Amino acid sequence: MTAHRLLFLLPLLIFGTLAVWFAEGLGRDPHLVPSALIDKPVPSFALPALPGYAHGLTSADLATGEPQMLNVFASWCVPCRAEQPVLLRLAREQGVALRGLASRDKPEDAAAWLATAGNPFRSVGADVDNRVAIDFGVYGAPESFIIDGEGRIRYKHIGPLTPEDVRQTILPVLAQLKRH
Amino acid sequence: MSIRAVLLITLIVLGQAGWCPLARAVLPDEMLSNPLLEARARTISQDLRCLVCQNQSIDDSNAPLARDLRVLVRERLKAGDSDEAVVAYVTARYGDFARLNPPFQANTWLLWLGPLAVVLVGGGGTVWWLRSRAGAGALGAASQSLSAEEQSRLAEVLGRKG
């Protein structure tokens, strides 16, 4: 076969390459959009506390020298309910510093939810109008941000955390940040 | 119903769908009193992606996040931001993915120029193929005329039909 003849295989080759490429793309979850804020400092904010709690949440609380995880939740958010046991174990068994952002939620509803489900957070900010969540580029609760000691966002997890997520990403990322 | 009424209704429906972009997801309480600013807000929000539904603009979407962003866009405009500054404000938080009309830059040149490249390669290939075929045809012209046997067969078929 001459080179001239082989040229007829070219369209097939191009088609095959594109088909594999697109098939790979079909398997991806379009909601897992990478954060634009990775390695950037947390936005500056100061949020009031939930009723019955002493502390709210400010950007200074997220730059205390120790890596922390900020969890965006709401009492109306169903996947957050699935995630809650994972968060509680993370705080109680692994000693991870968790902070909460009660996104688009009535402060009293968020407080009632934490009272029934258990509170894994060191402090929670009441983000009633969702403005701080927007500054963090949040699409929808639940989302979790890992923040280093200097208050820079280093990792973002979209959707509820599973025990596998914790084992495979959250704990390794936190351990790596602690070492530095 | 008279034919005139039917025509009138059709015109109204088509008119609204076609060239009269009525407020879609935008609620009256979100709108700005300054019509110039409101018009700019509409234009900007039609180019910003609703990040929850992804293939709707925030102008189209009823998602709560889309509403928050619409209100935010209007606030930035009232504060005196330019259109570009408003879009930059949103992309600083949500990335370029938030733009339904992605800018031409280092990581999007393939997106913008890819279709052109496909047309050029395909078109060029087609021209090349047609030319080489025409060349082969000129060389083998003898094979294109019919043999005596084929001529008589053709006459026979045509004769039978006619």
Short mmCIF file of C-alpha atoms in Angstrom, two decimals:
data_model
loop_
_atom_site.label_atom_id
_atom_site.label_comp_id
_atom_site.label_asym_id
_atom_site.label_seq_id
_atom_site.Cartn_x
_atom_site.Cartn_y
_atom_site.Cartn_z
CA MET A 1 0.00 0.00 0.00
CA THR A 2 1.37 3.43 -0.88
CA ALA A 3 1.54 6.41 1.46
CA HIS A 4 -1.14 7.99 -0.74
CA ARG A 5 -3.54 5.15 0.06
CA LEU A 6 -2.74 5.27 3.78
CA LEU A 7 -3.92 8.88 3.80
CA PHE A 8 -7.48 7.58 3.55
CA LEU A 9 -7.08 6.14 7.04
CA LEU A 10 -6.44 9.62 8.43
CA PRO A 11 -10.13 10.61 8.92
CA LEU A 12 -10.73 7.32 10.71
CA LEU A 13 -7.74 8.00 12.94
CA ILE A 14 -8.95 11.54 13.72
CA PHE A 15 -12.44 10.23 14.43
CA GLY A 16 -11.07 7.56 16.77
CA THR A 17 -8.98 10.09 18.70
CA LEU A 18 -11.92 12.49 19.10
CA ALA A 19 -14.27 9.66 20.09
CA VAL A 20 -11.94 8.54 22.89
CA TRP A 21 -11.47 12.14 24.02
CA PHE A 22 -15.20 12.90 24.10
CA ALA A 23 -16.04 9.55 25.75
CA GLU A 24 -13.64 10.46 28.52
CA GLY A 25 -15.34 13.86 28.87
CA LEU A 26 -18.79 12.26 29.12
CA GLY A 27 -17.68 10.37 32.20
CA ARG A 28 -16.79 13.54 34.09
CA ASP A 29 -19.14 15.32 36.46
CA PRO A 30 -19.72 18.82 35.03
CA HIS A 31 -20.49 20.12 38.52
CA LEU A 32 -16.93 19.55 39.70
CA VAL A 33 -15.69 22.92 38.49
CA PRO A 34 -12.21 23.73 39.82
CA SER A 35 -12.19 26.65 42.22
CA ALA A 36 -10.80 29.96 41.00
CA LEU A 37 -9.58 30.67 44.53
CA ILE A 38 -7.03 27.89 45.07
CA ASP A 39 -3.87 29.31 46.71
CA LYS A 40 -5.58 32.68 47.20
CA PRO A 41 -6.21 34.16 50.64
CA VAL A 42 -9.72 33.75 52.04
CA PRO A 43 -11.98 36.74 51.29
CA SER A 44 -12.20 39.16 54.18
CA PHE A 45 -15.47 38.96 56.08
CA ALA A 46 -16.96 39.10 59.56
CA LEU A 47 -20.13 37.16 60.25
CA PRO A 48 -22.27 37.16 63.40
CA ALA A 49 -22.75 34.05 65.54
CA LEU A 50 -25.80 31.80 65.51
CA PRO A 51 -28.25 32.42 68.37
CA GLY A 52 -26.95 30.74 71.52
CA TYR A 53 -23.34 30.68 70.33
CA ALA A 54 -20.62 33.00 71.58
CA HIS A 55 -18.49 33.23 68.45
CA GLY A 56 -19.24 34.08 64.88
CA LEU A 57 -16.72 33.73 62.09
CA THR A 58 -14.24 36.20 60.61
CA SER A 59 -11.46 35.82 58.08
CA ALA A 60 -8.96 36.19 60.95
CA ASP A 61 -10.36 32.97 62.50
CA LEU A 62 -9.18 31.16 59.36
CA ALA A 63 -5.53 32.27 59.66
CA THR A 64 -4.48 31.05 63.07
CA GLY A 65 -1.33 29.18 62.02
CA GLU A 66 -3.06 25.79 61.97
CA PRO A 67 -4.70 24.25 58.88
CA GLN A 68 -8.49 24.25 59.11
CA MET A 69 -11.49 23.16 57.15
CA LEU A 70 -14.39 25.48 56.40
CA ASN A 71 -17.66 23.67 55.73
CA VAL A 72 -20.55 25.40 53.96
CA PHE A 73 -23.81 23.93 55.23
CA ALA A 74 -27.46 24.78 55.80
CA SER A 75 -30.33 23.31 57.77
CA TRP A 76 -32.33 22.95 54.52
CA CYS A 77 -29.52 21.09 52.76
CA VAL A 78 -30.26 17.38 52.50
CA PRO A 79 -26.77 16.14 51.48
CA CYS A 80 -25.41 18.03 54.52
CA ARG A 81 -27.34 15.58 56.70
CA ALA A 82 -25.50 12.67 55.10
CA GLU A 83 -22.22 14.46 55.63
CA GLN A 84 -22.73 15.39 59.29
CA PRO A 85 -21.50 12.09 60.87
CA VAL A 86 -18.34 12.36 58.74
CA LEU A 87 -17.73 15.92 59.98
CA LEU A 88 -18.37 14.93 63.59
CA ARG A 89 -15.82 12.09 63.37
CA LEU A 90 -13.34 14.40 61.65
CA ALA A 91 -13.58 16.87 64.53
CA ARG A 92 -13.77 14.42 67.44
CA GLU A 93 -11.53 11.55 66.32
CA GLN A 94 -9.04 13.31 64.06
CA GLY A 95 -9.01 16.61 65.93
CA VAL A 96 -9.43 18.64 62.74
CA ALA A 97 -10.27 22.31 63.28
CA LEU A 98 -13.63 22.76 61.55
CA ARG A 99 -15.42 26.05 60.96
CA GLY A 100 -18.95 26.36 59.67
CA LEU A 101 -20.64 28.73 57.26
CA ALA A 102 -24.43 28.58 57.59
CA SER A 103 -25.26 29.55 54.03
CA ARG A 104 -28.61 31.17 53.08
CA ASP A 105 -30.14 29.94 56.29
CA LYS A 106 -32.15 31.48 59.12
CA PRO A 107 -29.71 31.63 62.07
CA GLU A 108 -32.25 30.03 64.40
CA ASP A 109 -32.82 27.15 61.94
CA ALA A 110 -29.08 26.54 61.62
CA ALA A 111 -28.71 26.57 65.42
CA ALA A 112 -31.61 24.12 65.81
CA TRP A 113 -30.06 21.81 63.20
CA LEU A 114 -26.70 21.79 65.01
CA ALA A 115 -28.47 21.14 68.33
CA THR A 116 -30.13 17.98 66.96
CA ALA A 117 -27.38 16.67 64.67
CA GLY A 118 -24.36 17.59 66.81
CA ASN A 119 -21.95 20.46 66.29
CA PRO A 120 -18.55 19.62 64.80
CA PHE A 121 -17.55 23.29 64.41
CA ARG A 122 -15.33 25.48 66.57
CA SER A 123 -17.41 28.42 65.43
CA VAL A 124 -20.08 29.14 62.85
CA GLY A 125 -20.84 32.30 60.88
CA ALA A 126 -24.43 33.12 59.92
CA ASP A 127 -24.27 33.96 56.21
CA VAL A 128 -27.93 34.87 55.88
CA ASP A 129 -27.73 36.64 52.50
CA ASN A 130 -25.18 34.17 51.05
CA ARG A 131 -22.68 36.96 50.34
CA VAL A 132 -19.67 35.33 52.01
CA ALA A 133 -20.44 32.03 50.26
CA ILE A 134 -20.43 33.91 46.92
CA ASP A 135 -17.07 35.47 47.85
CA PHE A 136 -15.81 31.90 48.36
CA GLY A 137 -17.20 30.90 44.93
CA VAL A 138 -19.69 28.47 46.47
CA TYR A 139 -22.19 26.87 44.06
CA GLY A 140 -24.32 25.20 46.68
CA ALA A 141 -24.02 23.55 50.07
CA PRO A 142 -22.31 21.35 51.02
CA GLU A 143 -18.84 22.47 50.03
CA SER A 144 -15.66 22.24 52.06
CA PHE A 145 -12.49 24.32 51.85
CA ILE A 146 -9.15 23.37 53.33
CA ILE A 147 -7.35 26.49 54.47
CA ASP A 148 -3.69 26.61 55.50
CA GLY A 149 -2.25 28.32 58.58
CA GLU A 150 -1.76 31.60 56.73
CA GLY A 151 -5.39 31.69 55.68
CA ARG A 152 -4.97 30.63 52.05
CA ILE A 153 -7.48 28.31 50.37
CA ARG A 154 -5.60 25.18 49.36
CA TYR A 155 -8.29 22.67 48.44
CA LYS A 156 -12.00 22.66 47.69
CA HIS A 157 -14.36 19.72 47.91
CA ILE A 158 -17.76 20.00 46.22
CA GLY A 159 -20.66 17.94 47.56
CA PRO A 160 -21.01 15.86 50.72
CA LEU A 161 -17.82 14.35 52.18
CA THR A 162 -17.75 10.57 52.36
CA PRO A 163 -15.44 8.55 54.65
CA GLU A 164 -13.45 7.67 51.49
CA ASP A 165 -13.01 11.36 50.61
CA VAL A 166 -11.71 11.97 54.12
CA ARG A 167 -9.28 9.07 53.98
CA GLN A 168 -8.09 9.64 50.43
CA THR A 169 -7.91 13.45 50.17
CA ILE A 170 -8.91 15.50 53.21
CA LEU A 171 -6.58 13.92 55.77
CA PRO A 172 -3.57 13.67 53.38
CA VAL A 173 -3.99 17.34 52.33
CA LEU A 174 -4.26 18.45 55.97
CA ALA A 175 -1.23 16.31 56.95
CA GLN A 176 0.81 17.84 54.14
CA LEU A 177 -0.13 21.37 55.23
CA LYS A 178 0.81 20.58 58.85
CA ARG A 179 4.26 19.42 57.81
CA HIS A 180 5.10 22.68 56.06
CA MET B 1 -62.76 32.98 16.35
CA SER B 2 -62.22 35.04 13.25
CA ILE B 3 -59.11 34.59 11.14
CA ARG B 4 -58.09 38.11 12.06
CA ALA B 5 -58.06 37.30 15.79
CA VAL B 6 -56.01 34.15 15.17
CA LEU B 7 -53.49 36.18 13.17
CA LEU B 8 -53.29 38.82 15.86
CA ILE B 9 -52.66 36.26 18.61
CA THR B 10 -50.02 34.49 16.50
CA LEU B 11 -48.28 37.80 15.89
CA ILE B 12 -48.28 38.66 19.57
CA VAL B 13 -46.91 35.25 20.58
CA LEU B 14 -44.24 35.28 17.87
CA GLY B 15 -43.38 38.85 18.66
CA GLN B 16 -42.72 38.10 22.28
CA ALA B 17 -40.71 35.01 21.52
CA GLY B 18 -38.70 36.65 18.78
CA TRP B 19 -37.78 40.25 19.16
CA CYS B 20 -39.24 41.34 22.45
CA PRO B 21 -37.04 40.03 25.24
CA LEU B 22 -39.37 40.36 28.22
CA ALA B 23 -38.08 40.01 31.73
CA ARG B 24 -37.52 36.32 32.22
CA ALA B 25 -36.40 35.15 35.64
CA VAL B 26 -35.82 38.72 36.75
CA LEU B 27 -38.35 39.72 39.40
CA PRO B 28 -39.66 43.28 39.67
CA ASP B 29 -38.12 43.80 43.12
CA GLU B 30 -34.66 43.08 41.71
CA MET B 31 -34.88 45.68 38.96
CA LEU B 32 -33.10 48.99 39.15
CA SER B 33 -35.12 52.17 38.81
CA ASN B 34 -32.54 53.63 36.42
CA PRO B 35 -33.47 52.09 33.03
CA LEU B 36 -29.95 52.57 31.64
CA LEU B 37 -28.34 50.66 34.51
CA GLU B 38 -31.07 48.02 34.36
CA ALA B 39 -30.43 47.51 30.62
CA ARG B 40 -26.70 47.09 31.30
CA ALA B 41 -27.47 44.65 34.10
CA ARG B 42 -29.65 42.60 31.73
CA THR B 43 -26.93 42.46 29.09
CA ILE B 44 -24.30 41.43 31.62
CA SER B 45 -26.48 38.79 33.25
CA GLN B 46 -27.32 37.22 29.92
CA ASP B 47 -23.62 36.42 29.53
CA LEU B 48 -23.10 35.05 33.02
CA ARG B 49 -23.63 31.37 33.63
CA CYS B 50 -25.97 30.18 36.35
CA LEU B 51 -23.51 27.93 38.14
CA VAL B 52 -26.21 25.67 39.52
CA CYS B 53 -28.01 24.88 36.25
CA GLN B 54 -24.88 25.52 34.15
CA ASN B 55 -26.51 25.90 30.73
CA GLN B 56 -28.76 28.82 31.63
CA SER B 57 -27.70 32.38 32.15
CA ILE B 58 -28.37 34.00 35.50
CA ASP B 59 -30.90 36.15 33.64
CA ASP B 60 -32.83 33.00 32.72
CA SER B 61 -32.51 30.94 35.83
CA ASN B 62 -34.78 30.72 38.84
CA ALA B 63 -32.07 29.21 41.05
CA PRO B 64 -31.50 31.13 44.29
CA LEU B 65 -27.79 31.56 43.47
CA ALA B 66 -28.73 33.12 40.12
CA ARG B 67 -30.96 35.58 41.94
CA ASP B 68 -28.15 36.44 44.37
CA LEU B 69 -25.80 37.06 41.44
CA ARG B 70 -28.37 39.20 39.61
CA VAL B 71 -28.75 41.35 42.69
CA LEU B 72 -24.97 41.48 43.05
CA VAL B 73 -24.51 42.57 39.43
CA ARG B 74 -26.97 45.42 40.00
CA GLU B 75 -25.25 46.44 43.21
CA ARG B 76 -21.87 46.63 41.49
CA LEU B 77 -23.38 48.73 38.69
CA LYS B 78 -25.00 51.08 41.19
CA ALA B 79 -21.62 51.40 42.91
CA GLY B 80 -20.26 52.70 39.59
CA ASP B 81 -18.46 49.61 38.24
CA SER B 82 -17.92 49.29 34.49
CA ASP B 83 -19.44 46.26 32.71
CA GLU B 84 -15.98 44.66 32.53
CA ALA B 85 -15.41 45.23 36.26
CA VAL B 86 -18.70 43.51 37.09
CA VAL B 87 -17.82 40.46 34.98
CA ALA B 88 -14.32 40.44 36.54
CA TYR B 89 -15.92 40.53 39.99
CA VAL B 90 -17.86 37.35 39.23
CA THR B 91 -15.02 35.51 37.45
CA ALA B 92 -12.64 36.30 40.33
CA ARG B 93 -14.90 34.12 42.47
CA TYR B 94 -16.23 31.53 40.04
CA GLY B 95 -13.57 31.41 37.34
CA ASP B 96 -13.92 31.92 33.58
CA PHE B 97 -16.46 29.08 33.59
CA ALA B 98 -18.98 31.67 34.80
CA ARG B 99 -18.82 33.38 31.39
CA LEU B 100 -21.11 32.00 28.72
CA ASN B 101 -18.98 33.81 26.16
CA PRO B 102 -15.43 32.73 27.00
CA PRO B 103 -12.63 35.24 26.30
CA PHE B 104 -9.92 34.50 23.73
CA GLN B 105 -6.83 33.69 25.78
CA ALA B 106 -4.04 31.15 26.22
CA ASN B 107 -6.26 28.31 27.44
CA THR B 108 -9.15 28.96 25.06
CA TRP B 109 -7.42 29.39 21.68
CA LEU B 110 -8.14 25.76 20.79
CA LEU B 111 -11.82 26.30 21.62
CA TRP B 112 -12.04 29.35 19.35
CA LEU B 113 -9.71 28.29 16.53
CA GLY B 114 -10.46 24.54 16.61
CA PRO B 115 -13.55 24.70 14.36
CA LEU B 116 -11.68 26.93 11.89
CA ALA B 117 -8.80 24.43 11.82
CA VAL B 118 -11.24 21.57 11.16
CA VAL B 119 -12.82 23.50 8.25
CA LEU B 120 -9.39 24.39 6.81
CA VAL B 121 -8.05 20.82 7.07
CA GLY B 122 -11.31 19.30 5.78
CA GLY B 123 -11.75 21.87 3.00
CA GLY B 124 -8.08 21.65 1.98
CA GLY B 125 -8.27 17.88 1.97
CA THR B 126 -11.40 17.92 -0.19
CA VAL B 127 -9.85 20.35 -2.70
CA TRP B 128 -6.69 18.24 -2.84
CA TRP B 129 -8.69 15.06 -3.35
CA LEU B 130 -10.89 16.58 -6.09
CA ARG B 131 -7.83 17.96 -7.90
CA SER B 132 -5.97 14.67 -7.82
CA ARG B 133 -9.08 12.92 -9.12
CA ALA B 134 -9.52 15.42 -11.94
CA GLY B 135 -5.82 14.88 -12.82
CA ALA B 136 -6.27 11.13 -12.89
CA GLY B 137 -9.39 11.60 -15.01
CA ALA B 138 -7.50 13.61 -17.67
CA LEU B 139 -4.81 10.94 -17.90
CA GLY B 140 -7.28 8.11 -18.19
CA ALA B 141 -9.72 9.89 -20.51
CA ALA B 142 -9.84 6.87 -22.81
CA SER B 143 -11.30 4.75 -20.06
CA GLN B 144 -14.13 7.25 -19.65
CA SER B 145 -15.52 6.86 -23.16
CA LEU B 146 -17.65 3.79 -23.80
CA SER B 147 -16.54 0.78 -25.75
CA ALA B 148 -18.49 -0.25 -28.86
CA GLU B 149 -20.12 -3.04 -26.90
CA GLU B 150 -21.26 -0.61 -24.18
CA GLN B 151 -22.52 1.85 -26.83
CA SER B 152 -24.77 -0.73 -28.42
CA ARG B 153 -26.02 -1.90 -25.02
CA LEU B 154 -26.81 1.73 -24.13
CA ALA B 155 -28.67 2.26 -27.43
CA GLU B 156 -30.63 -0.89 -26.78
CA VAL B 157 -31.69 0.19 -23.28
CA LEU B 158 -32.57 3.73 -24.39
CA GLY B 159 -34.43 2.43 -27.42
CA ARG B 160 -36.46 0.04 -25.32
CA LYS B 161 -37.43 2.80 -22.89
CA GLY B 162 -38.22 5.35 -25.57
#
